[in-house]
XYZ file of N, CA and C in Angstrom:
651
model
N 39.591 -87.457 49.548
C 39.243 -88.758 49.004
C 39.487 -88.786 47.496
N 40.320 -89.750 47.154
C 40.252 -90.083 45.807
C 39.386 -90.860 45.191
N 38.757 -90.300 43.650
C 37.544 -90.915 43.066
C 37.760 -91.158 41.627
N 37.444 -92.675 41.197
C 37.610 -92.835 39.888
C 36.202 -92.800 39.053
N 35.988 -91.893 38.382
C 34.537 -91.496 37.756
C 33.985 -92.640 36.216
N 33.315 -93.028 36.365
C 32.922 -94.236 35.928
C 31.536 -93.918 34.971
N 31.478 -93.783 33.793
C 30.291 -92.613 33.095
C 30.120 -94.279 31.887
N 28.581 -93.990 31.612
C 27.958 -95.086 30.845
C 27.223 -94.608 29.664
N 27.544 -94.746 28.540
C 26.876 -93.751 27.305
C 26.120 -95.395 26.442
N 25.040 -94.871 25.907
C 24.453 -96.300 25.118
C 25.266 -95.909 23.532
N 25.807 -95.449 22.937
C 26.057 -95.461 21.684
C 27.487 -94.512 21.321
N 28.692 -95.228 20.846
C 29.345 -94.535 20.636
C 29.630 -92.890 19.881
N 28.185 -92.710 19.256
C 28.010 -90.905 18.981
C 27.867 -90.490 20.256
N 26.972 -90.740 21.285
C 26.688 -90.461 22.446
C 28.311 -89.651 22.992
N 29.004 -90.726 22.976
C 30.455 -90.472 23.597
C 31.574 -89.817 22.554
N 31.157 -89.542 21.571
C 32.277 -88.790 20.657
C 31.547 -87.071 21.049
N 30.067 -87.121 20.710
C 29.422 -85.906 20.935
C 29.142 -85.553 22.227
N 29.263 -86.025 23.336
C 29.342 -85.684 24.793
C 27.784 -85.383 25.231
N 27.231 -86.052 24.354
C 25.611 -86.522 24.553
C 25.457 -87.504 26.213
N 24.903 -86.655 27.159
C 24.357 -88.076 28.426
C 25.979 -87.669 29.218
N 26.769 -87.372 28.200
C 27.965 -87.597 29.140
C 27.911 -86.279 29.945
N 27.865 -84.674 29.492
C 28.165 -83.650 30.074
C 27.197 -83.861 31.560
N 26.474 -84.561 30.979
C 25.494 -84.226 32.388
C 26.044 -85.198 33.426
N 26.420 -85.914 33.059
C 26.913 -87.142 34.026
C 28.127 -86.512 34.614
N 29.077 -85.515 33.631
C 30.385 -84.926 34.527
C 29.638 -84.209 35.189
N 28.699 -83.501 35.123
C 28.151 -82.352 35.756
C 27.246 -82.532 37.563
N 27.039 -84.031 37.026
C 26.395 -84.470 38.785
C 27.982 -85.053 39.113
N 28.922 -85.120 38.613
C 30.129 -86.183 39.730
C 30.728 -84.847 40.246
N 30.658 -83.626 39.299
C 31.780 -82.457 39.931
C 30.676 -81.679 40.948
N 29.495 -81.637 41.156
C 28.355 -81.125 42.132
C 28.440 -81.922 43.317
N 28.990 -83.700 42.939
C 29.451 -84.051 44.314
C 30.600 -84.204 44.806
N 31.589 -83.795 44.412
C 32.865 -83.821 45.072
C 32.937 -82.744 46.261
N 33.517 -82.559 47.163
C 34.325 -81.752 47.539
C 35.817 -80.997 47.736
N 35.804 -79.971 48.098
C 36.979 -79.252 47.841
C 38.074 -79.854 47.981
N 38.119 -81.141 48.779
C 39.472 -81.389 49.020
C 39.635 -82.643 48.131
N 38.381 -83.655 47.447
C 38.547 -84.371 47.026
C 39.492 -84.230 45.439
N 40.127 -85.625 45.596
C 40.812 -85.484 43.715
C 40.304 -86.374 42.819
N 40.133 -86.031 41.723
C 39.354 -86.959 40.778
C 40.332 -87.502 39.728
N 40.362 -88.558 39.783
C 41.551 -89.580 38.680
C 41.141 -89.699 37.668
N 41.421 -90.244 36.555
C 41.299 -90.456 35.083
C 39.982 -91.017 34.988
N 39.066 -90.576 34.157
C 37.664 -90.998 34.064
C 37.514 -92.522 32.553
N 36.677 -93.274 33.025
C 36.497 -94.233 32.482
C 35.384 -94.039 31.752
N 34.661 -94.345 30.523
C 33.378 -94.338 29.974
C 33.313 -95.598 28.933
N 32.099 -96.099 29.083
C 31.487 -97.323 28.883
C 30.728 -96.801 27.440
N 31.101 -97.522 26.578
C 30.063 -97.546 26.016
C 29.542 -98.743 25.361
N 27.906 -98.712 25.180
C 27.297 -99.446 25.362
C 26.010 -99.492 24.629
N 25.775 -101.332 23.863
C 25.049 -101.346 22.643
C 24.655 -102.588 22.707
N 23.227 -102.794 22.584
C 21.866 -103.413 22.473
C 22.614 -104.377 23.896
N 22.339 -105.624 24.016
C 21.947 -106.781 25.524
C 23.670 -107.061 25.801
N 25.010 -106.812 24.772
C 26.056 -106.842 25.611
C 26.196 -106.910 27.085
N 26.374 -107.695 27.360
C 27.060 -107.687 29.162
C 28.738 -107.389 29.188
N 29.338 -107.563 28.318
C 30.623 -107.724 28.901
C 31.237 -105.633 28.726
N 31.634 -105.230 29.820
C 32.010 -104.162 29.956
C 33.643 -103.884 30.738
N 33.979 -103.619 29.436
C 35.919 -104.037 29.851
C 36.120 -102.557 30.531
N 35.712 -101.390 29.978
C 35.998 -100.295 30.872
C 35.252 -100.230 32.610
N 34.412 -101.082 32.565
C 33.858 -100.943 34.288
C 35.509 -101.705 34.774
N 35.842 -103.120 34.442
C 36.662 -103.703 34.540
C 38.005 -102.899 34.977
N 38.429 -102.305 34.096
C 39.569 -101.667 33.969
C 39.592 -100.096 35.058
N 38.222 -99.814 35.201
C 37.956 -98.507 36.138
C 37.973 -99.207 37.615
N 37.562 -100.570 37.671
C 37.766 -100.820 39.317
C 39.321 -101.554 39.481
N 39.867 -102.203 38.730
C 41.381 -102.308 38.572
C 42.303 -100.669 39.123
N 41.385 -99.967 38.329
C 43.061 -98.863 38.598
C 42.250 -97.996 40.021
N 40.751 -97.932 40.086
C 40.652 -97.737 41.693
C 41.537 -98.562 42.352
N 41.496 -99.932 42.803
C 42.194 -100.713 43.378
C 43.966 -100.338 43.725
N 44.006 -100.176 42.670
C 45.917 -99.514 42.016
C 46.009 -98.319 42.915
N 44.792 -97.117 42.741
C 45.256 -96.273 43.822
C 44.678 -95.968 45.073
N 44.450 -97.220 45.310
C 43.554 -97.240 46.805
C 42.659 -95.873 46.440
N 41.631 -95.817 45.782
C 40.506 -94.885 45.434
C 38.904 -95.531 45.619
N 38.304 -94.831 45.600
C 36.744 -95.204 44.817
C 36.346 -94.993 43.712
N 35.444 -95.898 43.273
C 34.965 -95.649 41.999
C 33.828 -95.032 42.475
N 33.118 -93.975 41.520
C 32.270 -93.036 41.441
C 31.490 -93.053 39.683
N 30.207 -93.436 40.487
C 29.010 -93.780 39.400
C 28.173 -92.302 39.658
N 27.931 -91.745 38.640
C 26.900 -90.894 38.507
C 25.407 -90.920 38.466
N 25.224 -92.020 37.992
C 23.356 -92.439 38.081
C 23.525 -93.993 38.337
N 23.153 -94.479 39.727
C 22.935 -95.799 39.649
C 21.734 -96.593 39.299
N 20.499 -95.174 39.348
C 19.103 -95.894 39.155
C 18.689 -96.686 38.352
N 19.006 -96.123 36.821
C 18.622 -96.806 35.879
C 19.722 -98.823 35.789
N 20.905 -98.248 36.206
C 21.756 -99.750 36.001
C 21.558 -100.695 37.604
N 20.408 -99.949 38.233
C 20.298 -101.374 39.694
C 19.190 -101.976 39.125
N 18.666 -102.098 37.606
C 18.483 -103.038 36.782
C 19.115 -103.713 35.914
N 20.343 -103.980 36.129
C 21.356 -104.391 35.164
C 21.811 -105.740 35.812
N 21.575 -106.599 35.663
C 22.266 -107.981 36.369
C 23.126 -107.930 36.063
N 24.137 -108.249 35.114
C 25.204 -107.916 34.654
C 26.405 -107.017 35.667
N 25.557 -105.934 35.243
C 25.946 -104.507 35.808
C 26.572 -104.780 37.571
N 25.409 -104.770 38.289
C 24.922 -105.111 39.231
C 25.772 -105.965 40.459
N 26.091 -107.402 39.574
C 27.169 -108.461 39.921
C 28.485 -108.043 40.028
N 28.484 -107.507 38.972
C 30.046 -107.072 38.581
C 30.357 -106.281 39.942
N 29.936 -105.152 40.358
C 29.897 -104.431 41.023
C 30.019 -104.716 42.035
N 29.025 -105.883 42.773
C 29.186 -105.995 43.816
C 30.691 -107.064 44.090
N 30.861 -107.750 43.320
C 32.121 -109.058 43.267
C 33.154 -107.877 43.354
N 33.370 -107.063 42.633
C 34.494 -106.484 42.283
C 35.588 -105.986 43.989
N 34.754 -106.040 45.134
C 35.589 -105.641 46.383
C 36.127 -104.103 46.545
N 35.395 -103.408 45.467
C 36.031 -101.986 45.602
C 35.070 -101.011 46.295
N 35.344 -100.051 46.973
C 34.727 -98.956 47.302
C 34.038 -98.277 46.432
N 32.767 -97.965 46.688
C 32.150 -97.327 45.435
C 30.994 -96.774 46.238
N 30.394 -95.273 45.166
C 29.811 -94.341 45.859
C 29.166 -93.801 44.439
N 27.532 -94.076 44.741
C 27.062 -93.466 43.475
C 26.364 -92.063 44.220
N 26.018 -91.612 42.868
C 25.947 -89.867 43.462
C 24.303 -89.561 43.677
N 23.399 -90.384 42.784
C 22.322 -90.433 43.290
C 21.824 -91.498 44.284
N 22.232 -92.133 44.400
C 22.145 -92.997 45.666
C 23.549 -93.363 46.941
N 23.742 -92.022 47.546
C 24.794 -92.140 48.414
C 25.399 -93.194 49.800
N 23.687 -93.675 50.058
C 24.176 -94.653 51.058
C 23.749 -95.784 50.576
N 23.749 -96.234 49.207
C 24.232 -97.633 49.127
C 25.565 -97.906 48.823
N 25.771 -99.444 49.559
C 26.836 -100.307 49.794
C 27.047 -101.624 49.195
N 27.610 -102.487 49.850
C 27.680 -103.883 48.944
C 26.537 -104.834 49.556
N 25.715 -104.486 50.625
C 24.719 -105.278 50.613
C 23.398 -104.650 49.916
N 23.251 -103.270 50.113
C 22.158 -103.018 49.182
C 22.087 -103.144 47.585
N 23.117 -103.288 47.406
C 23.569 -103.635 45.844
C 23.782 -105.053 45.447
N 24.121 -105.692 46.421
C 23.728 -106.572 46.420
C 22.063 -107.498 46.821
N 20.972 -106.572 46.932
C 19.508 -106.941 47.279
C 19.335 -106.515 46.002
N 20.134 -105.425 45.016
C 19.088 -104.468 43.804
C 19.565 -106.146 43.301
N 20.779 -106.842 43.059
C 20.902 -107.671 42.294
C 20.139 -108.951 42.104
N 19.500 -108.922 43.503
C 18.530 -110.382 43.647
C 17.296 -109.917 42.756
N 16.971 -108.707 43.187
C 15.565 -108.094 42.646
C 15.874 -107.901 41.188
N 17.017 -107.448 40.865
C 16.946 -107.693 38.888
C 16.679 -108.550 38.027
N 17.370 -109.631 39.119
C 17.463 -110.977 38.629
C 15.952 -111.521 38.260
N 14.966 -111.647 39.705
C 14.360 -111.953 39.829
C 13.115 -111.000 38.410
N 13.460 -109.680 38.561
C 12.286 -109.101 37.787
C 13.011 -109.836 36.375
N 13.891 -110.010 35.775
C 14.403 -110.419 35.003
C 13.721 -111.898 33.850
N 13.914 -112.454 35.537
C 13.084 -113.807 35.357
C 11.623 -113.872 35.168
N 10.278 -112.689 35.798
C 9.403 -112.452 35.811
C 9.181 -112.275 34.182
N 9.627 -111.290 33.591
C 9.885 -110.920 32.096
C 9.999 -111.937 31.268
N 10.922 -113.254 31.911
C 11.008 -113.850 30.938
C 9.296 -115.092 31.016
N 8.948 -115.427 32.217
C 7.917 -116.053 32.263
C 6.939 -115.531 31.542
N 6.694 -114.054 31.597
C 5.479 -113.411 31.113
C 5.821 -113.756 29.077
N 6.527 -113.671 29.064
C 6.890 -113.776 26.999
C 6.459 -114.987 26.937
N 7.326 -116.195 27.821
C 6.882 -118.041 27.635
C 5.040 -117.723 27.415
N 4.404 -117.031 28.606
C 3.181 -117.407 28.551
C 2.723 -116.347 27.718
N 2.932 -115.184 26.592
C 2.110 -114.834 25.986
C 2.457 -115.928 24.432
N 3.610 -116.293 24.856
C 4.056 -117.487 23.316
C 3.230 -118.578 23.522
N 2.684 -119.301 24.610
C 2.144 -120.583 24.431
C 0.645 -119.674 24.280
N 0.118 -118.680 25.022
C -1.259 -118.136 24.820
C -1.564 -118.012 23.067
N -0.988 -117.461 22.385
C -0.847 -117.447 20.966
C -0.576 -118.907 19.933
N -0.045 -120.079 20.716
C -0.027 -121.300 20.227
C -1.530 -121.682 20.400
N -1.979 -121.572 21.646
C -3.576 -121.699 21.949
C -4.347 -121.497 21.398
N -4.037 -120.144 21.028
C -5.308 -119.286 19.690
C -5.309 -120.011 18.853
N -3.853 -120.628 18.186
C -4.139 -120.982 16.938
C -3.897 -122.912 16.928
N -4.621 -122.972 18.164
C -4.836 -124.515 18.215
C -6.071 -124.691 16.982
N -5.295 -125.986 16.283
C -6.442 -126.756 15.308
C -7.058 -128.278 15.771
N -8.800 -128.397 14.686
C -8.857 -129.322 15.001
C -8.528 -130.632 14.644
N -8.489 -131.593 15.492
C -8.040 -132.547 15.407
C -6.761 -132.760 16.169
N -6.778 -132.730 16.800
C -5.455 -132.439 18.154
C -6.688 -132.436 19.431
N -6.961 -133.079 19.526
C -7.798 -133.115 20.872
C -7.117 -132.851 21.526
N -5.837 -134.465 22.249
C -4.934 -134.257 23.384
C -4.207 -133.247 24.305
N -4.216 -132.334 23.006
C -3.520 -130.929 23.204
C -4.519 -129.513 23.175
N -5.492 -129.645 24.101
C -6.471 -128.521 24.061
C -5.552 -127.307 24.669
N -6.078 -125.666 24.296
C -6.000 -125.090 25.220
C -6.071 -125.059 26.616
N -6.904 -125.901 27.206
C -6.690 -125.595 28.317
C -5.377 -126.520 29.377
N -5.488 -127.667 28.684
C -4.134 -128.823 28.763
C -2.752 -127.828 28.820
N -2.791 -127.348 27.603
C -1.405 -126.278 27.418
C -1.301 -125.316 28.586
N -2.404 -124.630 28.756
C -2.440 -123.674 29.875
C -2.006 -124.248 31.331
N -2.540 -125.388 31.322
C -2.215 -126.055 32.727
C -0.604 -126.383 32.875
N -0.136 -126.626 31.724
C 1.310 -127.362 32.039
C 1.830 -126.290 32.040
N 1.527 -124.901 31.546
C 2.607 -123.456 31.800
C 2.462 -123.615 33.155
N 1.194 -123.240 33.939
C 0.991 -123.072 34.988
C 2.366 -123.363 36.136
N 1.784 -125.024 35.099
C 2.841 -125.673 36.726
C 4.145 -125.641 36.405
N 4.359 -125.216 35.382
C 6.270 -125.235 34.921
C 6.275 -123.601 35.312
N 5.460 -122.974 35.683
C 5.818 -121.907 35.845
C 6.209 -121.741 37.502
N 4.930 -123.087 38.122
C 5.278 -122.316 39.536
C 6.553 -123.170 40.128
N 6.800 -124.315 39.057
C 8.023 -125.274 39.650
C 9.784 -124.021 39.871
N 9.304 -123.450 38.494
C 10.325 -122.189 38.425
C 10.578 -121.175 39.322
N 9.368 -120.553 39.506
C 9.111 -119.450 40.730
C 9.710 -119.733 41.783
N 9.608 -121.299 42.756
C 9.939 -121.805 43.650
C 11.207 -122.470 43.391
N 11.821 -122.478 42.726
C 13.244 -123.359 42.205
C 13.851 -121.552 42.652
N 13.727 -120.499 41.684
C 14.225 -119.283 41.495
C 13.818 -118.696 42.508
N 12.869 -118.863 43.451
C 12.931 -117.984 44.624
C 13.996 -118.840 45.867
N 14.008 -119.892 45.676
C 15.030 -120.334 46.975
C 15.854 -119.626 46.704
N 16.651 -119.957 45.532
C 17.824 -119.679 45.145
C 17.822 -117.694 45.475
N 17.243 -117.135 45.566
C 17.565 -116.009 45.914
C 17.318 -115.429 47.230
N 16.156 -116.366 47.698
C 16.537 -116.292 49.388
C 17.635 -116.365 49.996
N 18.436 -117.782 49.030
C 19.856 -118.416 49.333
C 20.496 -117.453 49.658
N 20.635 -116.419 48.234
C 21.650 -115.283 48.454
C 21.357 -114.314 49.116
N 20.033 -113.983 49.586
C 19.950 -112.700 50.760
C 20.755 -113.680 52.153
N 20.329 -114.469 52.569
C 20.870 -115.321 53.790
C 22.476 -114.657 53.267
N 23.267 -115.223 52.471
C 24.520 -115.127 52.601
C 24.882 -113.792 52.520
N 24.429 -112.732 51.558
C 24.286 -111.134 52.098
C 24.181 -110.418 53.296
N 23.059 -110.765 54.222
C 22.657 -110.584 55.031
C 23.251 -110.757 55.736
N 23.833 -112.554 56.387
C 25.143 -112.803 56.931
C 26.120 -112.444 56.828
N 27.017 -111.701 55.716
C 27.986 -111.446 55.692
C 28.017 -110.059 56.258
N 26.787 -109.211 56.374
C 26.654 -107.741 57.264
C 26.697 -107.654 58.791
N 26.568 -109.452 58.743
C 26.568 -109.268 60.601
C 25.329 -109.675 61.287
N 24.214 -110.287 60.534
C 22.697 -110.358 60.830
C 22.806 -111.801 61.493
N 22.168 -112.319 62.468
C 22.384 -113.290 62.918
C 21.176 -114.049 61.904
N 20.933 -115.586 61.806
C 20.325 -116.046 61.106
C 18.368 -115.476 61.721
N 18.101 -115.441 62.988
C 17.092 -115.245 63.405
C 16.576 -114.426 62.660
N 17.557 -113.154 62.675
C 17.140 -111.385 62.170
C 16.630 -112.258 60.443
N 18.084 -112.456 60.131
C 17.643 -113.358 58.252
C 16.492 -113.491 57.923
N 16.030 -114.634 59.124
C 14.916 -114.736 58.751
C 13.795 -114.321 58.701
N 13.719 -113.166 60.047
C 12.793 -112.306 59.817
C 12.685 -111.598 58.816
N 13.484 -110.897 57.746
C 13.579 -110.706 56.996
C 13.046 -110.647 55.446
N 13.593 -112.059 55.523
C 12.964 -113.317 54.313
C 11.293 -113.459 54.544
N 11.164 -113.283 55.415
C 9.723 -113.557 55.529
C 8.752 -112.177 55.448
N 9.471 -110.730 55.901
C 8.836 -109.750 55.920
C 8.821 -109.445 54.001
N 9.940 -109.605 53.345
C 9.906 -109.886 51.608
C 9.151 -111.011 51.010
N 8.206 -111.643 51.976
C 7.649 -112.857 51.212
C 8.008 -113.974 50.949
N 8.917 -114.179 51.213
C 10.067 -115.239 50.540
C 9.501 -117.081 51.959
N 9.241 -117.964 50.898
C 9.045 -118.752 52.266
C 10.189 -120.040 51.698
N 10.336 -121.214 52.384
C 10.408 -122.195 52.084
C 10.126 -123.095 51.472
N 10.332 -124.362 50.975
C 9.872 -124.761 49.866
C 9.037 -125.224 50.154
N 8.920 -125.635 51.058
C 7.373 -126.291 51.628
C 6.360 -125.379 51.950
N 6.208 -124.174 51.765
C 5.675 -122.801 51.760
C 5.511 -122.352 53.279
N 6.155 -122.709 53.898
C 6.149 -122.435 55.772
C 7.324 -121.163 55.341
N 6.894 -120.389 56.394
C 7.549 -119.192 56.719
C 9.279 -119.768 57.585
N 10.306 -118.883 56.931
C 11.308 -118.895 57.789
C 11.866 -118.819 59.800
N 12.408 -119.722 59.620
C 13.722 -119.691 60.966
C 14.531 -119.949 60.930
N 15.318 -119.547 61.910
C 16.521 -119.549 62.270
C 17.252 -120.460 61.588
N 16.329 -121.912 62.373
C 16.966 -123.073 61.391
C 16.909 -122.767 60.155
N 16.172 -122.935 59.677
C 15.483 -123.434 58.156
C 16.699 -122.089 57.481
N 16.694 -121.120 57.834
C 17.816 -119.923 57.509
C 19.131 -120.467 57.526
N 19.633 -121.035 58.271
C 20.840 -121.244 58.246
C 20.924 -122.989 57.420
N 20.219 -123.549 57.620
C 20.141 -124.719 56.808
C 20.333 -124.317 55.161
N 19.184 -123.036 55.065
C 19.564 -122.984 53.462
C 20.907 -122.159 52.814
N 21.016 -121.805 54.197
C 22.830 -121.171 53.705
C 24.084 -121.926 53.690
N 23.644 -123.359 54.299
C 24.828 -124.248 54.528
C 24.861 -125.364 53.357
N 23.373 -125.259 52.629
C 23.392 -126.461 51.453
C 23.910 -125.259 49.959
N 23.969 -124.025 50.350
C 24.634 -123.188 49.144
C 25.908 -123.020 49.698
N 26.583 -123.366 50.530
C 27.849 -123.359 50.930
C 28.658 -124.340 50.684
């Protein structure tokens, strides 16, 4: 099997001094085997919230070129990477990380719903420690606008969000899920064993499963 080795350093000293990197050659050559060949190695490097990564780009291009796989050395830390994550799964290439061997394009595609989603969690929790701190320093003479007024309208802009952002990622397990072969029934069992309900907060079926895969279609 041919493997294109795909290594991620946060800071270009990192990658001049072979800091993060030796160890990363050191788990891809512990998983090869004897007969496998290893192609020209790609390395990323990488600095503060950048998303755009032209060497992942260019490492699943020339997999592609030689009918190969790409080969990730640590996927744990980047199946928090939305970015990361997407790319990966869109890209249509074979790929095989070394600490996580039997994920594929649907489990990588579930880390991506769940990044997203913790993503979004992160960002709700900052909105509400920013309006909690507007609260503190509510003055008087502003009745209209009490603390607890403020608190209420996070509330509900929060749960309008939750439920806007959880369809939408039910959406995409349905079309994941489906595309592995799951009939909508299984889907929905699914969706419902992760919590995930409808907007009307009723638990999934069949229908209601395939309905929400045909209005994202």
């Amino acid at each position: 099997m041919k493997y294109v080795p795909y290594y991620r350093v946060s800071t270009a000293g990192q990658g001049k001094s072979g800091l993060g990197l030796s160890a990363q050659r050191e788990i891809v050559n512990r998983f090869l085997k004897a007969d496998d060949e290893l192609l020209p190695e790609f390395i990323e490097v990488e600095s503060g919230k950048k998303a755009n990564r032209p060497q992942l780009s260019a490492a699943i291009a020339f997999a592609k070129q030689h009918r190969a796989r790409l080969l990730i050395a640590k996927l744990d830390r980047l199946s928090r990477n939305v970015s990361f994550i997407f790319s990966l799964r869109n890209s249509e290439v074979d790929f095989v990380a070394c600490d996580i061997p039997d994920a594929n394009t649907l489990t990588v595609g579930i880390m991506a719903v769940l990044a997203q989603h913790e993503r979004e969690l992160i960002g709700e929790r900052t909105r509400a420690a920013l309006q909690a701190k507007k609260a503190q320093g509510h003055k008087l003479g502003m009745p209209n606008i009490t603390p607890a007024i403020t608190q209420k309208g996070l509330e509900i802009r929060q749960q309008n969000a939750r439920s806007h952002q959880a369809n939408l990622q039910a959406a995409e397990l349905v079309r994941l899920y489906r595309k592995d072969g799951l009939t909508y029934a299984a889907v929905a069992e699914r969706l419902n064993a992760m919590g995930y309900r409808t907007r009307r907060g009723n638990k999934f079926f069949a229908m209601s499963a395939q309905r929400l895969d045909s209005k994202t279609n």
